[in-house]
PDB file of C-alpha atoms in Angstrom:
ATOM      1  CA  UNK A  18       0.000   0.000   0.000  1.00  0.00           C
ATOM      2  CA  UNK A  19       1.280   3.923  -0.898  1.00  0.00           C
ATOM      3  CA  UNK A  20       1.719   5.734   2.129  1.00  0.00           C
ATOM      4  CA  UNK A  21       2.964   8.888   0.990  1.00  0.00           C
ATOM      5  CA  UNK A  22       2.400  10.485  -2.679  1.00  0.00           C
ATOM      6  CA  UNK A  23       5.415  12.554  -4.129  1.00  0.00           C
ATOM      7  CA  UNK A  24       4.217  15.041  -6.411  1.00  0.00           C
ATOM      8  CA  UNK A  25       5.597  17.957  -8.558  1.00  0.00           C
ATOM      9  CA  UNK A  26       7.383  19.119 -11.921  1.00  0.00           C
ATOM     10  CA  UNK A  27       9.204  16.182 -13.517  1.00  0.00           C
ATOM     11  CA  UNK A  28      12.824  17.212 -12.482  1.00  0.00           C
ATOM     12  CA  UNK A  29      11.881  18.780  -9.313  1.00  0.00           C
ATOM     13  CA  UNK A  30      13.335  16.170  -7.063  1.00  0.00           C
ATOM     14  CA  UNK A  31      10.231  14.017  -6.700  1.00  0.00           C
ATOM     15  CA  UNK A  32      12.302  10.808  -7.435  1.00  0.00           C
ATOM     16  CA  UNK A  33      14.905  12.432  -4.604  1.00  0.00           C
ATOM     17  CA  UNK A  34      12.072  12.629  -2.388  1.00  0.00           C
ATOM     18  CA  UNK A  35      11.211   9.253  -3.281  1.00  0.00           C
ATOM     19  CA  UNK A  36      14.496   7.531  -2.268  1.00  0.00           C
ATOM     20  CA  UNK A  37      13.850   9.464   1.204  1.00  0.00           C
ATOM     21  CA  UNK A  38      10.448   7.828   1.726  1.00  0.00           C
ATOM     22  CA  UNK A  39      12.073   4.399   1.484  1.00  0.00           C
ATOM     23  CA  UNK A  40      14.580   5.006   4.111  1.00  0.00           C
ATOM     24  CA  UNK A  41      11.780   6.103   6.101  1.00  0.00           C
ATOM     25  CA  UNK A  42      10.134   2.816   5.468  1.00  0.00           C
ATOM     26  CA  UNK A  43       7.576   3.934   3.934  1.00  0.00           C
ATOM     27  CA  UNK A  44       5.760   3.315   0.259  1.00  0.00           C
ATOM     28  CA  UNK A  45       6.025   6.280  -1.708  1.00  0.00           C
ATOM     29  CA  UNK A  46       3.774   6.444  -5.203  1.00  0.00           C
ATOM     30  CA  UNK A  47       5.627   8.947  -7.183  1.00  0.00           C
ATOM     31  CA  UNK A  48       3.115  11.206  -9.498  1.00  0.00           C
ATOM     32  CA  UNK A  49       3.103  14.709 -11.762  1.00  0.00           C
ATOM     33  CA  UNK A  50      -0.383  15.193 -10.974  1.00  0.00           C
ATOM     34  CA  UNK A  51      -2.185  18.311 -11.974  1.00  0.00           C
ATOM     35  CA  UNK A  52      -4.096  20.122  -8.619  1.00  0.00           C
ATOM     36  CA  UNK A  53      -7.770  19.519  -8.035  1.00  0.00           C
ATOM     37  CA  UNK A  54      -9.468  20.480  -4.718  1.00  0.00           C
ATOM     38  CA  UNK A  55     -10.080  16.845  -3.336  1.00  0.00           C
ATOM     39  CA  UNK A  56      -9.713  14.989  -0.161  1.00  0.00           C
ATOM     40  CA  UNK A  57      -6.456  12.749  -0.346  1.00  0.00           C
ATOM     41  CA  UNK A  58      -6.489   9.105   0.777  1.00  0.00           C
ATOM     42  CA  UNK A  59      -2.918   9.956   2.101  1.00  0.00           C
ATOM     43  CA  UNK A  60      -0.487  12.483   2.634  1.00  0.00           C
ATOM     44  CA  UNK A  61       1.753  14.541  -0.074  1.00  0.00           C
ATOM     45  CA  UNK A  62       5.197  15.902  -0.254  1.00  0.00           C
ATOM     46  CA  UNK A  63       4.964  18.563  -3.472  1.00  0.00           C
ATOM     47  CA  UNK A  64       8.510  18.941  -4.257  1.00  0.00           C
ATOM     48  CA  UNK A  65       9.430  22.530  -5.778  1.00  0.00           C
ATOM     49  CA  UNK A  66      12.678  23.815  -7.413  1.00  0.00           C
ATOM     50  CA  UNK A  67      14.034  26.767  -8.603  1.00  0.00           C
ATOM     51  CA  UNK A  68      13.970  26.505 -12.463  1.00  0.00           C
ATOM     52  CA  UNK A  69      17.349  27.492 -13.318  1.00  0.00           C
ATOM     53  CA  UNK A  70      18.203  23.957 -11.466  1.00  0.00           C
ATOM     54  CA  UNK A  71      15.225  22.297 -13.132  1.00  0.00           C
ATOM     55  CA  UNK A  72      16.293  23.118 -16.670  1.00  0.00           C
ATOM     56  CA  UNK A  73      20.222  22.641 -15.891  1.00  0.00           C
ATOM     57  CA  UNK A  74      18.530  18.829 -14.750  1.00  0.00           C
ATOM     58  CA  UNK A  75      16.712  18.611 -17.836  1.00  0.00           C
ATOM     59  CA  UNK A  76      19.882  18.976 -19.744  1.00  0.00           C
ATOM     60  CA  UNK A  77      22.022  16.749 -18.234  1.00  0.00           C
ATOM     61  CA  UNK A  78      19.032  14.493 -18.285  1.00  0.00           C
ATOM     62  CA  UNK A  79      18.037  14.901 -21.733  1.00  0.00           C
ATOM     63  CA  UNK A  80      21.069  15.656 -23.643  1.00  0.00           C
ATOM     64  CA  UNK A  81      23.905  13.994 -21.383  1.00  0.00           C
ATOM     65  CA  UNK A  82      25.829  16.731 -20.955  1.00  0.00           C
ATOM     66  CA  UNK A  83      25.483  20.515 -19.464  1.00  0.00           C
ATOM     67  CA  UNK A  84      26.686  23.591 -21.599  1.00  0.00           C
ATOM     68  CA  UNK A  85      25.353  26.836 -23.002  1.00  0.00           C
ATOM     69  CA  UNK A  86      24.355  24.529 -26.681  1.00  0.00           C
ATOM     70  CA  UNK A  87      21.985  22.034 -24.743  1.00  0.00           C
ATOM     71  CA  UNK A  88      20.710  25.262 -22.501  1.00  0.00           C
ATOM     72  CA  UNK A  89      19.886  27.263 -25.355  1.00  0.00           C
ATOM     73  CA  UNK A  90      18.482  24.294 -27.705  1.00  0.00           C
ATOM     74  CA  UNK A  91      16.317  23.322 -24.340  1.00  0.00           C
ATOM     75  CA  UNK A  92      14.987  27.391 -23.707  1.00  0.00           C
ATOM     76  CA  UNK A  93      14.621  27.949 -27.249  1.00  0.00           C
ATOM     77  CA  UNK A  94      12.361  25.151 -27.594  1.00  0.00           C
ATOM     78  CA  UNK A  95      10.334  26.175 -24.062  1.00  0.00           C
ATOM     79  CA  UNK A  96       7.186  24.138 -24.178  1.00  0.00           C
ATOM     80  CA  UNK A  97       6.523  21.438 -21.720  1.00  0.00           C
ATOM     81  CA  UNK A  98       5.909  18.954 -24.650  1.00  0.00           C
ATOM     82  CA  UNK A  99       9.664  19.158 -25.500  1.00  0.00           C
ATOM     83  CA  UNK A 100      10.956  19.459 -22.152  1.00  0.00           C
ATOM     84  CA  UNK A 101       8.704  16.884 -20.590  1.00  0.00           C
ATOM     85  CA  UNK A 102       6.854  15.337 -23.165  1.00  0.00           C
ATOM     86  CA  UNK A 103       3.161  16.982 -21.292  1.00  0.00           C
ATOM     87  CA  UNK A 104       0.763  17.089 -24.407  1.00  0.00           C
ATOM     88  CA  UNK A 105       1.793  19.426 -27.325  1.00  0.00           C
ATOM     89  CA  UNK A 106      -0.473  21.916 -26.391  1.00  0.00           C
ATOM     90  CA  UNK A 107       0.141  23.135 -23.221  1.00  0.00           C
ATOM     91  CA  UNK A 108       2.821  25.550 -22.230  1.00  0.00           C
ATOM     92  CA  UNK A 109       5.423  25.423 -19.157  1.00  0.00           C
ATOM     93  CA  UNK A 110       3.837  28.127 -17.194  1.00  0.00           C
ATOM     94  CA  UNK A 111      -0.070  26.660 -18.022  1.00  0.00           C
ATOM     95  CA  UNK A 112       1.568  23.111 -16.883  1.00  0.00           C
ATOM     96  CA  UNK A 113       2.682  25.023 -13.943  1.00  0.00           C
ATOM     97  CA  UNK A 114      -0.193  26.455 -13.383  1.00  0.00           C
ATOM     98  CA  UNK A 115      -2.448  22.624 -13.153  1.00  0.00           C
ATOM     99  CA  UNK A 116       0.121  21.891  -9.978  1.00  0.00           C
ATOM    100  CA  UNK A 117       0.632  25.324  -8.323  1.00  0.00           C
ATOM    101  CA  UNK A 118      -2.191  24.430  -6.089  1.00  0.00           C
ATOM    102  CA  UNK A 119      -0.814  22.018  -4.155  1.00  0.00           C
ATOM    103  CA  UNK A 120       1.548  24.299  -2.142  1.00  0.00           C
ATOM    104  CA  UNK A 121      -0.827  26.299  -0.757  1.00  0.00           C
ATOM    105  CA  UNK A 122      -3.075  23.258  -0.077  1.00  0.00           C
ATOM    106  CA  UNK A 123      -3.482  22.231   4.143  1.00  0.00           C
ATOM    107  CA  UNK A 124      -3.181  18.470   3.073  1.00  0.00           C
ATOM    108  CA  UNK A 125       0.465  19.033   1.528  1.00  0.00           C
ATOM    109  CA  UNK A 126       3.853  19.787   2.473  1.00  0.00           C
ATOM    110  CA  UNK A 127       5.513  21.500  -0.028  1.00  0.00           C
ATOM    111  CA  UNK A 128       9.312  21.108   0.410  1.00  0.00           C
ATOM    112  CA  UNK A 129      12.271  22.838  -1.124  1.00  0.00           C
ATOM    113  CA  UNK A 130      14.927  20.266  -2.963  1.00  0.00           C
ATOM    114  CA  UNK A 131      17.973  22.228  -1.609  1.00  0.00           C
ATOM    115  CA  UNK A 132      16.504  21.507   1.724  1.00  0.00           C
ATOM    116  CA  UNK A 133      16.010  18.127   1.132  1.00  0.00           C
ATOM    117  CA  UNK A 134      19.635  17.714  -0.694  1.00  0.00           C
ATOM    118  CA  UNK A 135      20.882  19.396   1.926  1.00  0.00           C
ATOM    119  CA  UNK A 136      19.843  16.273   4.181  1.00  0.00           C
ATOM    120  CA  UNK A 137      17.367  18.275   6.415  1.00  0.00           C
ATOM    121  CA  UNK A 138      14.330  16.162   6.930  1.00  0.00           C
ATOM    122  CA  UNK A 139      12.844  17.126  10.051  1.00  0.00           C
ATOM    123  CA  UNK A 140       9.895  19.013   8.043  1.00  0.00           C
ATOM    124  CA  UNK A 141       8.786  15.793   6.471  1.00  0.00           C
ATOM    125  CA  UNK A 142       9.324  13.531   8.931  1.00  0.00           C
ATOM    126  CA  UNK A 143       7.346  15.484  10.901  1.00  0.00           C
ATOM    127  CA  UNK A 144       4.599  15.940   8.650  1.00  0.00           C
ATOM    128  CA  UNK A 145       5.119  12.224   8.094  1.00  0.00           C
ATOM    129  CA  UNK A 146       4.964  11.114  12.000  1.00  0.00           C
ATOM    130  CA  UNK A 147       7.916   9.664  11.712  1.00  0.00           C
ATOM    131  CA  UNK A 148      10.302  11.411  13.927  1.00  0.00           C
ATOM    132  CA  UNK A 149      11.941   8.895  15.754  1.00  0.00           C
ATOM    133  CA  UNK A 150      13.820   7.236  12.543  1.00  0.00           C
ATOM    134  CA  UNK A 151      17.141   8.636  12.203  1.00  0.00           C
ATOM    135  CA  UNK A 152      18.347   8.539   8.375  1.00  0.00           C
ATOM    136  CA  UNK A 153      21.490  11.209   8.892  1.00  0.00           C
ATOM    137  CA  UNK A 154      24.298  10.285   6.648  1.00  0.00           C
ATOM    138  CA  UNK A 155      21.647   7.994   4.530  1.00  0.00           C
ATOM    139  CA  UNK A 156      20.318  10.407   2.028  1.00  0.00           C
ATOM    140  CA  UNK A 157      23.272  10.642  -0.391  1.00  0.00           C
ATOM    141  CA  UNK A 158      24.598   7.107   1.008  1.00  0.00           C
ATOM    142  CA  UNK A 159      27.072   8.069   3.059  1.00  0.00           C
ATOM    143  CA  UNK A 160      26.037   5.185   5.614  1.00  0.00           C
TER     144      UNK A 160
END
C-alpha cells in the first residue's frame, strides 16, 4: 500500500524525495499530478525547485551533458511537450499552473529540494509522524 504520494514538476526532485520515503520505510507512489481540490487518501510531499536547477537537470538528463548549446536548444524550444513530453499543447507556465495548487493546499507539504539535498528532513518527517527514525548520513549514502 502507498503511504505517501510525491508530487511535482518532472525534475523537481520528486524521485529524490522518493528515495527518502524508502529510508523512512515507507511506500512512496511517485506522481506529476495536476491540482484539483479533493480529499487525499494519504499524505503529499509537493517537491518545488528553482527553475534554473530544473532546466540545468533537464539537460544533463536529456542531452547527457550541461553547456550553453543544450541550454539554449532546451529554452529555445520552451514548451513542456519538448521538455517533458506533457501534451503538445500546453505551455510550461499553463503546466505550472495545473500543480501550483498544491503548495498552498493544508493536506500538503511543499518542500524545497535544496533543503532536502541538503539532508534536512525534520519538516517531512514530521509531517510524516515519523520522527523517531534517524536517516542522517543515509540520504546521499554516506552510511
Amino acid at each position: 500500500m502507498t503511504d505517501v504520494y510525491v508530487n511535482g514538476l518532472p525534475k523537481t526532485g520528486t524521485h529524490f524525495a522518493e528515495k527518502v520515503m524508502y529510508l523512512l520505510h515507507l511506500e512512496p507512489y511517485t506522481l506529476h499530478f495536476p491540482y484539483q481540490d479533493i480529499e487525499l487518501d494519504r499524505k503529499m510531499i509537493f517537491m518545488k525547485r528553482d527553475p534554473r536547477q530544473v532546466l540545468a537537470s533537464l539537460c544533463k538528463h536529456r542531452d547527457g551533458e550541461l553547456n550553453p548549446k543544450t541550454i539554449i536548444h532546451r529554452m529555445h524550444n520552451h514548451n513542456a511537450f519538448m521538455l517533458f513530453g506533457m501534451p503538445e499543447n500546453i505551455g510550461i507556465s499553463d503546466f505550472w499552473n495545473l500543480l501550483e495548487g498544491w503548495i498552498d493546499d493544508d493536506q500538503c507539504l511543499t518542500v524545497d529540494f535544496d533543503v532536502l539535498n541538503s539532508g534536512d528532513t525534520s519538516s517531512i518527517q514530521k509531517y510524516l509522524g515519523v520522527e523517531d527514525i534517524n536517516i542522517e548520513g543515509k540520504i546521499h549514502g554516506d552510511s
